[in-house]
Each structure stands twice: as structure tokens, then as C-alpha cells.
């Protein structure tokens, strides 16, 4: 009924219509080639880095498949094998805490590689998107969805899923602190009393009080042109991984639930027109008409399906710098970011890259 009333109201007065819009990438988000010019730390395609961290001792670790890998002397070395796909990583003391799909959270000793189960509560057994360690050692986790696994981002997007959680670890148990969130994809300590949270489907980054994580928050960045992901503290702000880019075609589809239902029912998920970590423009791609693909060539004005982008926001939410890859680049799908001694490390899962940038302040 609400849909019918909204359609009728828009027909009577088009100005009453409410549709999604995608803001332009301007100011600190202006296009550049910094990701394309970044140093490659891995041979592309040998791994699929999902997240990256730097330990207190300076060791560089990243997750790929079922493994946690240490990059030493330019060569990858398996530190630990886990029982399922490894996603988010966070350092705590001499260990790295890892989210293992289908298992929960495990602790890996960085010296020996010993794996110990930390929390296997059902709440954190699947779709943990990011982890943060508070000053007192408490671990917070974001769970993207209760209805989908970690690979179900696109399906959750078209379904309008809002079952995400913020979870606090209490010993070996997980306590839900906030629920009903639109795929929370990143969490980082902002101050002794607050954390920063990325909400992917709301295109927003917000501050939440540690004492009341379920209460309404204070947005610092809203209506972003990307779906924000994991966060990494950096001086007076944070670096943000942007694994997916918004485009007007997807936004139009999300405004039409009937079209979405038909697409889900009749089209293979691989051919849905939704953002992706990587896009190779196969001949089965949906963009065949409207002069977006002519004689097999994708035209420059075709909506972007994937992107390579990390960005830095200050404490007011202003984007102060960013690093982009070209539309046709093989450095798309940045799912993890870490900062260490002026280096920005980006895990570009889309095409299997681990990249190192130099802080823009040092370049300039």
C-alpha cells in the first residue's frame, strides 16, 4: 500500500518523489592514479588478500583463503592455517585475532603460529566484517548480516537486509550490543569513549558511544558515493577501504522492488547489475544495450561496476585525501587497509593485490 501511495503522489507532483542519488566524487575524492602507482608487495593473483595488519613488532600479516600469511623479506610465508575462510584481522598484544567463516574468532600467536579458539558463539560464527580492540583489551566485532554469509553482500543489498550487529566479546561468549544495522562493515576506536562504525548500505560513517552502542549515533560522513568498508586509525583521522562504488543504474534498481524481485528470480546472481570487487566485462554482462557496449567495447560512459579506492577522513568527516585506480585497472576491490609509519597498506582482493602507498602529506 505504501508503494502505491508513493507512486500516486509522485504522479500527482513529481517533486514529491523520493529517489536515491549518488553524489559526485569531488574535493578530496577527485580521481587520481595513486593506487595504480602504488608498489606491489605480492605477485598479482598468487593470493587474495582480504585484510591486512601490521603488528607491534612491525610484521606485516594478511588473510587469504584459509590462511594467515606473513610477508617477510618480500616473500609470503604461511603463519597459520585455519578451518575456514579468514576475513578480518586485528592485533592484540602478541597475537592476531582473526574472524574465521563458519568457526568464529580465533587467536593466532605471531611468534609460533599457534591457533586457539577465542569465541565460537553462533553470533560471530559467520559474516564477521571487522574487528576492533578497545584500550582495555575488549574485542568488538561487526556482523554484516544474520541472514547471509560473508560472501552474500550483493544478495543482502538487493534484499534491503538490515540484520547487522555490533557484538562485544565477553570471555568466550558474544553479547549483542546493537542490532538492525545496514551491513556494518567497519569498526575502529575513535576515543576512549567512542568507536567509529561504517554502515555499508547506508553509505555512512558514524560515531557511537561505547557505553550505549545501540543508541542513535552521530554521523560524520553521510550519503557517500561509495559503500564504505573497514577502517584504520591514522593520526587525526581514519583511512577507509571502499570495496564497492555506487552507480546510478544500481540505485535505480533499488528504487524498483518489482524489478529487483524479477531480477533475483530470473537472472543468475553473477549477472546481477550490482557493484562487484572486480569486473572483467564478460560477454554475458547485462550492459549490452543503450550504447554502453558497442561492437564488444565498453564505452567510457558506462556505469562503473568495480573500483579501486581508499580514502582518508578527518574527525569532522571531511575527505582530505584519497587514492584511486583507473576504471580499467587490475587494482580494484580494496577490502582492507592498514597504516604503519607513514605507509598505507591496501588489500585489493578484487584482483589479488597487496599494495603500499606513501602518505600524501609526506609526498607533498
mmCIF file of C-alpha atoms in Angstrom:
data_model
loop_
_atom_site.group_PDB
_atom_site.id
_atom_site.type_symbol
_atom_site.label_atom_id
_atom_site.label_comp_id
_atom_site.label_asym_id
_atom_site.label_seq_id
_atom_site.Cartn_x
_atom_site.Cartn_y
_atom_site.Cartn_z
ATOM 1 C CA UNK A 1 0.000 0.000 0.000
ATOM 2 C CA UNK A 2 2.777 2.465 0.876
ATOM 3 C CA UNK A 3 4.382 1.788 -2.505
ATOM 4 C CA UNK A 4 1.071 2.524 -4.296
ATOM 5 C CA UNK A 5 0.530 5.753 -2.367
ATOM 6 C CA UNK A 6 4.104 6.890 -3.073
ATOM 7 C CA UNK A 7 3.681 6.198 -6.802
ATOM 8 C CA UNK A 8 0.367 8.067 -6.909
ATOM 9 C CA UNK A 9 1.841 11.027 -5.023
ATOM 10 C CA UNK A 10 4.773 11.217 -7.427
ATOM 11 C CA UNK A 11 2.387 11.057 -10.398
ATOM 12 C CA UNK A 12 0.380 13.981 -8.983
ATOM 13 C CA UNK A 13 3.501 16.019 -8.229
ATOM 14 C CA UNK A 14 6.909 14.722 -9.422
ATOM 15 C CA UNK A 15 8.603 16.925 -6.821
ATOM 16 C CA UNK A 16 7.165 14.661 -4.128
ATOM 17 C CA UNK A 17 9.084 11.675 -5.436
ATOM 18 C CA UNK A 18 11.986 10.417 -3.347
ATOM 19 C CA UNK A 19 14.766 8.664 -5.213
ATOM 20 C CA UNK A 20 18.313 7.677 -4.362
ATOM 21 C CA UNK A 21 21.048 9.943 -5.641
ATOM 22 C CA UNK A 22 24.784 9.391 -5.965
ATOM 23 C CA UNK A 23 26.919 12.407 -5.025
ATOM 24 C CA UNK A 24 29.866 13.312 -7.260
ATOM 25 C CA UNK A 25 33.443 12.431 -6.407
ATOM 26 C CA UNK A 26 34.862 15.889 -5.856
ATOM 27 C CA UNK A 27 37.129 17.703 -3.388
ATOM 28 C CA UNK A 28 39.215 15.037 -1.612
ATOM 29 C CA UNK A 29 37.681 12.306 -3.778
ATOM 30 C CA UNK A 30 38.871 13.660 -7.119
ATOM 31 C CA UNK A 31 40.265 10.986 -9.402
ATOM 32 C CA UNK A 32 43.996 10.248 -9.388
ATOM 33 C CA UNK A 33 46.339 7.341 -10.103
ATOM 34 C CA UNK A 34 47.813 6.745 -6.650
ATOM 35 C CA UNK A 35 46.659 3.131 -6.404
ATOM 36 C CA UNK A 36 47.915 2.420 -9.915
ATOM 37 C CA UNK A 37 51.274 3.926 -8.956
ATOM 38 C CA UNK A 38 51.474 2.108 -5.596
ATOM 39 C CA UNK A 39 54.151 -0.514 -5.022
ATOM 40 C CA UNK A 40 53.068 -4.140 -5.381
ATOM 41 C CA UNK A 41 54.099 -6.289 -2.417
ATOM 42 C CA UNK A 42 52.829 -9.543 -3.948
ATOM 43 C CA UNK A 43 52.813 -11.077 -7.385
ATOM 44 C CA UNK A 44 49.241 -10.334 -8.537
ATOM 45 C CA UNK A 45 46.939 -13.327 -8.412
ATOM 46 C CA UNK A 46 49.092 -15.514 -6.137
ATOM 47 C CA UNK A 47 46.872 -14.684 -3.137
ATOM 48 C CA UNK A 48 43.542 -12.980 -2.492
ATOM 49 C CA UNK A 49 44.272 -10.637 0.443
ATOM 50 C CA UNK A 50 41.102 -9.873 2.393
ATOM 51 C CA UNK A 51 42.526 -7.867 5.295
ATOM 52 C CA UNK A 52 45.955 -6.620 6.331
ATOM 53 C CA UNK A 53 47.523 -5.610 9.668
ATOM 54 C CA UNK A 54 50.938 -4.584 10.972
ATOM 55 C CA UNK A 55 51.890 -5.970 14.396
ATOM 56 C CA UNK A 56 53.629 -4.036 17.172
ATOM 57 C CA UNK A 57 56.900 -5.682 16.125
ATOM 58 C CA UNK A 58 56.458 -4.461 12.547
ATOM 59 C CA UNK A 59 55.430 -7.773 10.955
ATOM 60 C CA UNK A 60 53.030 -7.465 8.024
ATOM 61 C CA UNK A 61 50.237 -10.056 8.080
ATOM 62 C CA UNK A 62 47.314 -10.578 5.738
ATOM 63 C CA UNK A 63 44.434 -13.025 5.393
ATOM 64 C CA UNK A 64 43.892 -15.040 2.225
ATOM 65 C CA UNK A 65 41.685 -18.084 1.810
ATOM 66 C CA UNK A 66 42.058 -20.319 4.885
ATOM 67 C CA UNK A 67 45.463 -18.856 5.774
ATOM 68 C CA UNK A 68 47.089 -16.023 7.658
ATOM 69 C CA UNK A 69 50.264 -15.092 5.812
ATOM 70 C CA UNK A 70 53.300 -13.097 6.914
ATOM 71 C CA UNK A 71 55.168 -11.062 4.327
ATOM 72 C CA UNK A 72 58.856 -11.245 5.237
ATOM 73 C CA UNK A 73 61.652 -10.025 3.005
ATOM 74 C CA UNK A 74 59.178 -9.626 0.179
ATOM 75 C CA UNK A 75 58.203 -13.301 0.344
ATOM 76 C CA UNK A 76 54.888 -14.637 1.702
ATOM 77 C CA UNK A 77 55.115 -17.266 4.441
ATOM 78 C CA UNK A 78 52.109 -19.079 5.878
ATOM 79 C CA UNK A 79 51.866 -18.253 9.577
ATOM 80 C CA UNK A 80 48.717 -20.258 10.327
ATOM 81 C CA UNK A 81 46.109 -22.457 8.670
ATOM 82 C CA UNK A 82 42.515 -22.009 9.823
ATOM 83 C CA UNK A 83 39.456 -24.269 9.485
ATOM 84 C CA UNK A 84 37.582 -21.825 7.251
ATOM 85 C CA UNK A 85 37.996 -18.690 5.129
ATOM 86 C CA UNK A 86 39.762 -15.961 7.117
ATOM 87 C CA UNK A 87 38.415 -12.417 6.936
ATOM 88 C CA UNK A 88 39.068 -9.549 9.326
ATOM 89 C CA UNK A 89 42.262 -9.320 11.412
ATOM 90 C CA UNK A 90 43.179 -7.212 14.432
ATOM 91 C CA UNK A 91 46.265 -7.177 16.665
ATOM 92 C CA UNK A 92 46.091 -7.649 20.438
ATOM 93 C CA UNK A 93 49.359 -7.964 22.307
ATOM 94 C CA UNK A 94 51.493 -10.719 20.813
ATOM 95 C CA UNK A 95 48.593 -12.275 18.942
ATOM 96 C CA UNK A 96 46.360 -11.583 15.981
ATOM 97 C CA UNK A 97 42.637 -12.153 16.341
ATOM 98 C CA UNK A 98 41.045 -13.450 13.148
ATOM 99 C CA UNK A 99 37.452 -13.924 12.023
ATOM 100 C CA UNK A 100 37.090 -17.407 10.523
ATOM 101 C CA UNK A 101 33.945 -18.048 8.494
ATOM 102 C CA UNK A 102 31.981 -20.983 9.867
ATOM 103 C CA UNK A 103 34.005 -21.106 13.105
ATOM 104 C CA UNK A 104 34.105 -17.752 14.890
ATOM 105 C CA UNK A 105 37.053 -15.813 16.288
ATOM 106 C CA UNK A 106 40.480 -17.347 16.833
ATOM 107 C CA UNK A 107 43.727 -16.020 18.306
ATOM 108 C CA UNK A 108 46.971 -16.682 16.442
ATOM 109 C CA UNK A 109 50.318 -16.278 18.206
ATOM 110 C CA UNK A 110 52.535 -14.238 15.886
ATOM 111 C CA UNK A 111 55.708 -15.924 17.161
ATOM 112 C CA UNK A 112 54.641 -19.555 16.764
ATOM 113 C CA UNK A 113 51.534 -19.506 14.576
ATOM 114 C CA UNK A 114 49.579 -21.439 17.209
ATOM 115 C CA UNK A 115 45.818 -21.126 16.654
ATOM 116 C CA UNK A 116 43.486 -21.000 19.674
ATOM 117 C CA UNK A 117 39.709 -20.697 19.591
ATOM 118 C CA UNK A 118 38.667 -17.428 21.212
ATOM 119 C CA UNK A 119 34.898 -17.333 20.671
ATOM 120 C CA UNK A 120 32.760 -19.784 18.717
ATOM 121 C CA UNK A 121 29.412 -18.311 19.716
ATOM 122 C CA UNK A 122 26.898 -18.642 16.883
ATOM 123 C CA UNK A 123 26.531 -14.857 16.699
ATOM 124 C CA UNK A 124 30.112 -14.477 15.420
ATOM 125 C CA UNK A 125 30.387 -17.767 13.553
ATOM 126 C CA UNK A 126 29.656 -16.190 10.172
ATOM 127 C CA UNK A 127 29.711 -12.842 8.351
ATOM 128 C CA UNK A 128 32.049 -11.021 10.763
ATOM 129 C CA UNK A 129 33.125 -7.994 8.731
ATOM 130 C CA UNK A 130 35.564 -6.194 11.049
ATOM 131 C CA UNK A 131 37.175 -6.283 14.493
ATOM 132 C CA UNK A 132 38.441 -3.664 16.930
ATOM 133 C CA UNK A 133 40.302 -3.886 20.241
ATOM 134 C CA UNK A 134 39.440 -1.359 22.943
ATOM 135 C CA UNK A 135 42.111 0.099 25.260
ATOM 136 C CA UNK A 136 41.162 -2.416 27.988
ATOM 137 C CA UNK A 137 41.623 -5.353 25.587
ATOM 138 C CA UNK A 138 37.919 -5.951 24.942
ATOM 139 C CA UNK A 139 37.118 -7.033 21.384
ATOM 140 C CA UNK A 140 34.246 -5.555 19.363
ATOM 141 C CA UNK A 141 33.042 -7.167 16.145
ATOM 142 C CA UNK A 142 30.701 -6.062 13.388
ATOM 143 C CA UNK A 143 28.492 -8.728 11.817
ATOM 144 C CA UNK A 144 27.236 -7.713 8.385
ATOM 145 C CA UNK A 145 24.085 -9.818 8.406
ATOM 146 C CA UNK A 146 22.361 -12.588 10.351
ATOM 147 C CA UNK A 147 20.753 -13.834 7.125
ATOM 148 C CA UNK A 148 23.759 -14.070 4.789
ATOM 149 C CA UNK A 149 27.356 -15.221 4.982
ATOM 150 C CA UNK A 150 30.406 -13.083 4.250
ATOM 151 C CA UNK A 151 30.030 -13.677 0.508
ATOM 152 C CA UNK A 152 26.389 -12.565 0.497
ATOM 153 C CA UNK A 153 26.929 -8.804 0.272
ATOM 154 C CA UNK A 154 25.188 -8.370 -3.096
ATOM 155 C CA UNK A 155 22.228 -10.573 -2.153
ATOM 156 C CA UNK A 156 21.822 -8.672 1.126
ATOM 157 C CA UNK A 157 21.982 -5.382 -0.806
ATOM 158 C CA UNK A 158 19.135 -6.209 -3.189
ATOM 159 C CA UNK A 159 17.062 -7.667 -0.343
ATOM 160 C CA UNK A 160 17.422 -4.484 1.714
ATOM 161 C CA UNK A 161 18.842 -6.517 4.590
ATOM 162 C CA UNK A 162 19.171 -4.702 7.906
ATOM 163 C CA UNK A 163 20.075 -7.507 10.288
ATOM 164 C CA UNK A 164 23.647 -6.424 11.048
ATOM 165 C CA UNK A 165 25.084 -6.395 14.571
ATOM 166 C CA UNK A 166 27.727 -4.860 16.779
ATOM 167 C CA UNK A 167 28.964 -7.535 19.187
ATOM 168 C CA UNK A 168 31.120 -7.326 22.308
ATOM 169 C CA UNK A 169 33.179 -10.350 23.347
ATOM 170 C CA UNK A 170 32.598 -11.359 26.947
ATOM 171 C CA UNK A 171 35.109 -14.138 27.576
ATOM 172 C CA UNK A 172 34.195 -16.943 25.211
ATOM 173 C CA UNK A 173 30.693 -15.578 24.699
ATOM 174 C CA UNK A 174 29.420 -12.849 22.396
ATOM 175 C CA UNK A 175 27.000 -10.190 23.620
ATOM 176 C CA UNK A 176 24.952 -8.248 21.056
ATOM 177 C CA UNK A 177 25.272 -4.509 21.703
ATOM 178 C CA UNK A 178 23.430 -3.146 18.637
ATOM 179 C CA UNK A 179 21.247 -4.754 16.003
ATOM 180 C CA UNK A 180 19.132 -3.937 12.944
ATOM 181 C CA UNK A 181 22.086 -2.321 11.142
ATOM 182 C CA UNK A 182 22.541 -1.975 7.374
ATOM 183 C CA UNK A 183 25.573 -4.245 6.874
ATOM 184 C CA UNK A 184 28.063 -2.724 9.351
ATOM 185 C CA UNK A 185 31.354 -3.219 7.533
ATOM 186 C CA UNK A 186 33.984 -1.479 9.647
ATOM 187 C CA UNK A 187 34.706 -0.552 13.258
ATOM 188 C CA UNK A 188 37.613 1.319 14.834
ATOM 189 C CA UNK A 189 38.362 3.004 18.154
ATOM 190 C CA UNK A 190 37.806 6.765 17.889
ATOM 191 C CA UNK A 191 38.422 7.811 21.505
ATOM 192 C CA UNK A 192 38.344 6.256 24.988
ATOM 193 C CA UNK A 193 34.544 6.611 24.915
ATOM 194 C CA UNK A 194 33.583 6.222 21.234
ATOM 195 C CA UNK A 195 34.011 3.961 18.220
ATOM 196 C CA UNK A 196 33.684 4.722 14.531
ATOM 197 C CA UNK A 197 31.390 2.450 12.501
ATOM 198 C CA UNK A 198 30.914 2.065 8.732
ATOM 199 C CA UNK A 199 27.404 1.214 7.538
ATOM 200 C CA UNK A 200 27.771 -0.080 4.004
ATOM 201 C CA UNK A 201 24.164 0.005 2.772
ATOM 202 C CA UNK A 202 23.524 3.396 4.400
ATOM 203 C CA UNK A 203 26.673 4.854 2.749
ATOM 204 C CA UNK A 204 27.538 6.350 6.116
ATOM 205 C CA UNK A 205 30.294 6.502 8.719
ATOM 206 C CA UNK A 206 29.196 7.337 12.247
ATOM 207 C CA UNK A 207 30.383 7.665 15.838
ATOM 208 C CA UNK A 208 28.787 5.570 18.576
ATOM 209 C CA UNK A 209 29.295 5.830 22.324
ATOM 210 C CA UNK A 210 30.869 2.738 23.871
ATOM 211 C CA UNK A 211 28.523 2.985 26.828
ATOM 212 C CA UNK A 212 25.448 2.910 24.555
ATOM 213 C CA UNK A 213 26.292 1.294 21.223
ATOM 214 C CA UNK A 214 22.614 0.689 20.416
ATOM 215 C CA UNK A 215 21.569 4.325 20.772
ATOM 216 C CA UNK A 216 21.246 6.746 17.837
ATOM 217 C CA UNK A 217 24.635 7.752 16.551
ATOM 218 C CA UNK A 218 26.347 10.879 15.282
ATOM 219 C CA UNK A 219 27.156 10.627 11.543
ATOM 220 C CA UNK A 220 30.428 12.181 10.447
ATOM 221 C CA UNK A 221 30.072 11.228 6.761
ATOM 222 C CA UNK A 222 26.760 10.505 5.067
ATOM 223 C CA UNK A 223 25.473 9.833 1.532
ATOM 224 C CA UNK A 224 28.935 8.802 0.401
ATOM 225 C CA UNK A 225 29.478 7.876 -3.284
ATOM 226 C CA UNK A 226 30.867 4.511 -2.154
ATOM 227 C CA UNK A 227 29.915 1.665 0.156
ATOM 228 C CA UNK A 228 32.414 2.235 3.000
ATOM 229 C CA UNK A 229 34.261 -0.725 4.482
ATOM 230 C CA UNK A 230 36.988 -1.383 7.041
ATOM 231 C CA UNK A 231 38.684 1.430 8.941
ATOM 232 C CA UNK A 232 42.221 2.144 10.131
ATOM 233 C CA UNK A 233 43.194 4.930 12.525
ATOM 234 C CA UNK A 234 45.700 7.429 11.143
ATOM 235 C CA UNK A 235 46.749 10.432 13.221
ATOM 236 C CA UNK A 236 43.895 12.937 13.230
ATOM 237 C CA UNK A 237 41.545 10.758 11.191
ATOM 238 C CA UNK A 238 40.963 7.367 9.623
ATOM 239 C CA UNK A 239 41.673 5.570 6.377
ATOM 240 C CA UNK A 240 38.616 3.893 4.878
ATOM 241 C CA UNK A 241 38.608 0.955 2.473
ATOM 242 C CA UNK A 242 35.981 1.405 -0.261
ATOM 243 C CA UNK A 243 35.418 -2.063 -1.734
ATOM 244 C CA UNK A 244 32.362 -1.082 -3.767
ATOM 245 C CA UNK A 245 31.321 2.018 -5.702
ATOM 246 C CA UNK A 246 27.768 3.265 -6.080
ATOM 247 C CA UNK A 247 26.330 3.773 -9.567
ATOM 248 C CA UNK A 248 23.069 5.211 -10.831
ATOM 249 C CA UNK A 249 21.877 2.029 -12.511
ATOM 250 C CA UNK A 250 22.025 0.043 -9.271
ATOM 251 C CA UNK A 251 20.422 2.911 -7.356
ATOM 252 C CA UNK A 252 17.571 2.959 -9.892
ATOM 253 C CA UNK A 253 17.070 -0.794 -9.480
ATOM 254 C CA UNK A 254 16.984 -0.495 -5.694
ATOM 255 C CA UNK A 255 14.146 2.029 -6.082
ATOM 256 C CA UNK A 256 12.089 -0.554 -8.009
ATOM 257 C CA UNK A 257 11.312 -3.577 -5.794
ATOM 258 C CA UNK A 258 9.299 -5.287 -8.549
ATOM 259 C CA UNK A 259 12.272 -5.163 -10.909
ATOM 260 C CA UNK A 260 14.565 -6.442 -8.147
ATOM 261 C CA UNK A 261 12.236 -9.379 -7.479
ATOM 262 C CA UNK A 262 12.200 -10.300 -11.174
ATOM 263 C CA UNK A 263 15.986 -9.994 -11.406
ATOM 264 C CA UNK A 264 16.518 -12.221 -8.365
ATOM 265 C CA UNK A 265 14.046 -14.802 -9.674
ATOM 266 C CA UNK A 266 15.173 -14.973 -13.309
ATOM 267 C CA UNK A 267 18.781 -13.788 -13.600
ATOM 268 C CA UNK A 268 21.908 -15.624 -12.489
ATOM 269 C CA UNK A 269 23.474 -13.796 -9.491
ATOM 270 C CA UNK A 270 26.721 -13.438 -11.450
ATOM 271 C CA UNK A 271 24.828 -11.266 -13.953
ATOM 272 C CA UNK A 272 23.008 -9.002 -11.492
ATOM 273 C CA UNK A 273 23.805 -5.346 -12.045
ATOM 274 C CA UNK A 274 25.258 -4.678 -8.620
ATOM 275 C CA UNK A 275 28.714 -3.424 -7.586
ATOM 276 C CA UNK A 276 31.480 -6.026 -7.560
ATOM 277 C CA UNK A 277 35.015 -6.364 -6.226
ATOM 278 C CA UNK A 278 36.222 -6.949 -9.768
ATOM 279 C CA UNK A 279 34.656 -6.649 -13.189
ATOM 280 C CA UNK A 280 36.109 -8.307 -16.278
ATOM 281 C CA UNK A 281 33.246 -7.261 -18.613
ATOM 282 C CA UNK A 282 32.274 -10.736 -19.906
ATOM 283 C CA UNK A 283 30.085 -11.061 -22.971
ATOM 284 C CA UNK A 284 27.181 -12.099 -20.716
ATOM 285 C CA UNK A 285 27.271 -8.720 -18.963
ATOM 286 C CA UNK A 286 23.886 -7.015 -18.677
ATOM 287 C CA UNK A 287 25.106 -3.764 -20.211
ATOM 288 C CA UNK A 288 24.598 -4.741 -23.858
ATOM 289 C CA UNK A 289 22.088 -2.076 -24.856
ATOM 290 C CA UNK A 290 21.826 1.703 -24.611
ATOM 291 C CA UNK A 291 25.142 2.142 -26.459
ATOM 292 C CA UNK A 292 27.043 1.134 -23.315
ATOM 293 C CA UNK A 293 28.745 -1.693 -25.175
ATOM 294 C CA UNK A 294 29.345 -1.263 -28.900
ATOM 295 C CA UNK A 295 30.990 -3.988 -31.011
ATOM 296 C CA UNK A 296 32.239 -5.634 -27.832
ATOM 297 C CA UNK A 297 33.797 -2.444 -26.441
ATOM 298 C CA UNK A 298 32.562 -0.999 -23.147
ATOM 299 C CA UNK A 299 32.186 2.747 -23.621
ATOM 300 C CA UNK A 300 33.719 5.308 -21.232
ATOM 301 C CA UNK A 301 30.291 6.499 -20.053
ATOM 302 C CA UNK A 302 29.144 3.030 -18.954
ATOM 303 C CA UNK A 303 28.400 2.837 -15.189
ATOM 304 C CA UNK A 304 31.359 1.546 -13.203
ATOM 305 C CA UNK A 305 30.836 -1.931 -11.731
ATOM 306 C CA UNK A 306 34.001 -2.035 -9.606
ATOM 307 C CA UNK A 307 36.549 0.438 -8.306
ATOM 308 C CA UNK A 308 39.932 0.746 -6.654
ATOM 309 C CA UNK A 309 39.731 3.312 -3.866
ATOM 310 C CA UNK A 310 40.869 4.098 -0.341
ATOM 311 C CA UNK A 311 40.192 7.434 1.319
ATOM 312 C CA UNK A 312 41.104 9.328 4.461
ATOM 313 C CA UNK A 313 38.587 11.295 6.512
ATOM 314 C CA UNK A 314 39.373 13.713 9.321
ATOM 315 C CA UNK A 315 37.494 13.886 12.609
ATOM 316 C CA UNK A 316 34.799 16.087 11.058
ATOM 317 C CA UNK A 317 34.127 13.533 8.314
ATOM 318 C CA UNK A 318 35.725 15.580 5.533
ATOM 319 C CA UNK A 319 37.576 13.526 2.918
ATOM 320 C CA UNK A 320 41.063 15.019 2.950
ATOM 321 C CA UNK A 321 42.770 12.645 0.518
ATOM 322 C CA UNK A 322 42.154 9.517 -1.498
ATOM 323 C CA UNK A 323 43.932 7.020 -3.716
ATOM 324 C CA UNK A 324 42.216 5.779 -6.873
ATOM 325 C CA UNK A 325 42.825 3.209 -9.581
ATOM 326 C CA UNK A 326 41.629 3.687 -13.152
ATOM 327 C CA UNK A 327 38.328 2.146 -14.236
ATOM 328 C CA UNK A 328 40.180 -0.424 -16.374
ATOM 329 C CA UNK A 329 42.806 -1.127 -13.699
ATOM 330 C CA UNK A 330 43.555 -4.510 -12.123
ATOM 331 C CA UNK A 331 43.729 -2.934 -8.641
ATOM 332 C CA UNK A 332 40.069 -2.938 -7.704
ATOM 333 C CA UNK A 333 38.134 -4.217 -4.706
ATOM 334 C CA UNK A 334 40.075 -2.847 -1.714
ATOM 335 C CA UNK A 335 38.707 -4.745 1.283
ATOM 336 C CA UNK A 336 41.348 -3.982 3.928
ATOM 337 C CA UNK A 337 43.611 -1.084 4.879
ATOM 338 C CA UNK A 338 46.365 -0.625 7.474
ATOM 339 C CA UNK A 339 48.648 2.260 8.425
ATOM 340 C CA UNK A 340 52.208 1.959 9.717
ATOM 341 C CA UNK A 341 54.976 4.577 9.905
ATOM 342 C CA UNK A 342 53.681 6.673 7.027
ATOM 343 C CA UNK A 343 52.840 3.661 4.856
ATOM 344 C CA UNK A 344 49.300 2.882 3.764
ATOM 345 C CA UNK A 345 48.791 -0.800 3.004
ATOM 346 C CA UNK A 346 45.786 -1.812 0.917
ATOM 347 C CA UNK A 347 44.485 -5.355 0.443
ATOM 348 C CA UNK A 348 42.909 -5.300 -3.024
ATOM 349 C CA UNK A 349 41.024 -8.581 -3.063
ATOM 350 C CA UNK A 350 39.410 -7.946 -6.435
ATOM 351 C CA UNK A 351 42.434 -8.983 -8.485
ATOM 352 C CA UNK A 352 44.622 -10.338 -5.674
ATOM 353 C CA UNK A 353 46.943 -7.408 -4.915
ATOM 354 C CA UNK A 354 48.671 -6.148 -1.778
ATOM 355 C CA UNK A 355 49.666 -2.520 -2.312
ATOM 356 C CA UNK A 356 51.784 0.029 -0.454
ATOM 357 C CA UNK A 357 51.226 3.773 -0.760
ATOM 358 C CA UNK A 358 53.040 6.704 0.770
ATOM 359 C CA UNK A 359 51.087 9.144 2.917
ATOM 360 C CA UNK A 360 50.026 12.147 0.826
ATOM 361 C CA UNK A 361 51.380 14.528 3.461
ATOM 362 C CA UNK A 362 54.851 13.028 3.004
ATOM 363 C CA UNK A 363 54.557 13.200 -0.792
ATOM 364 C CA UNK A 364 53.644 16.868 -0.723
#
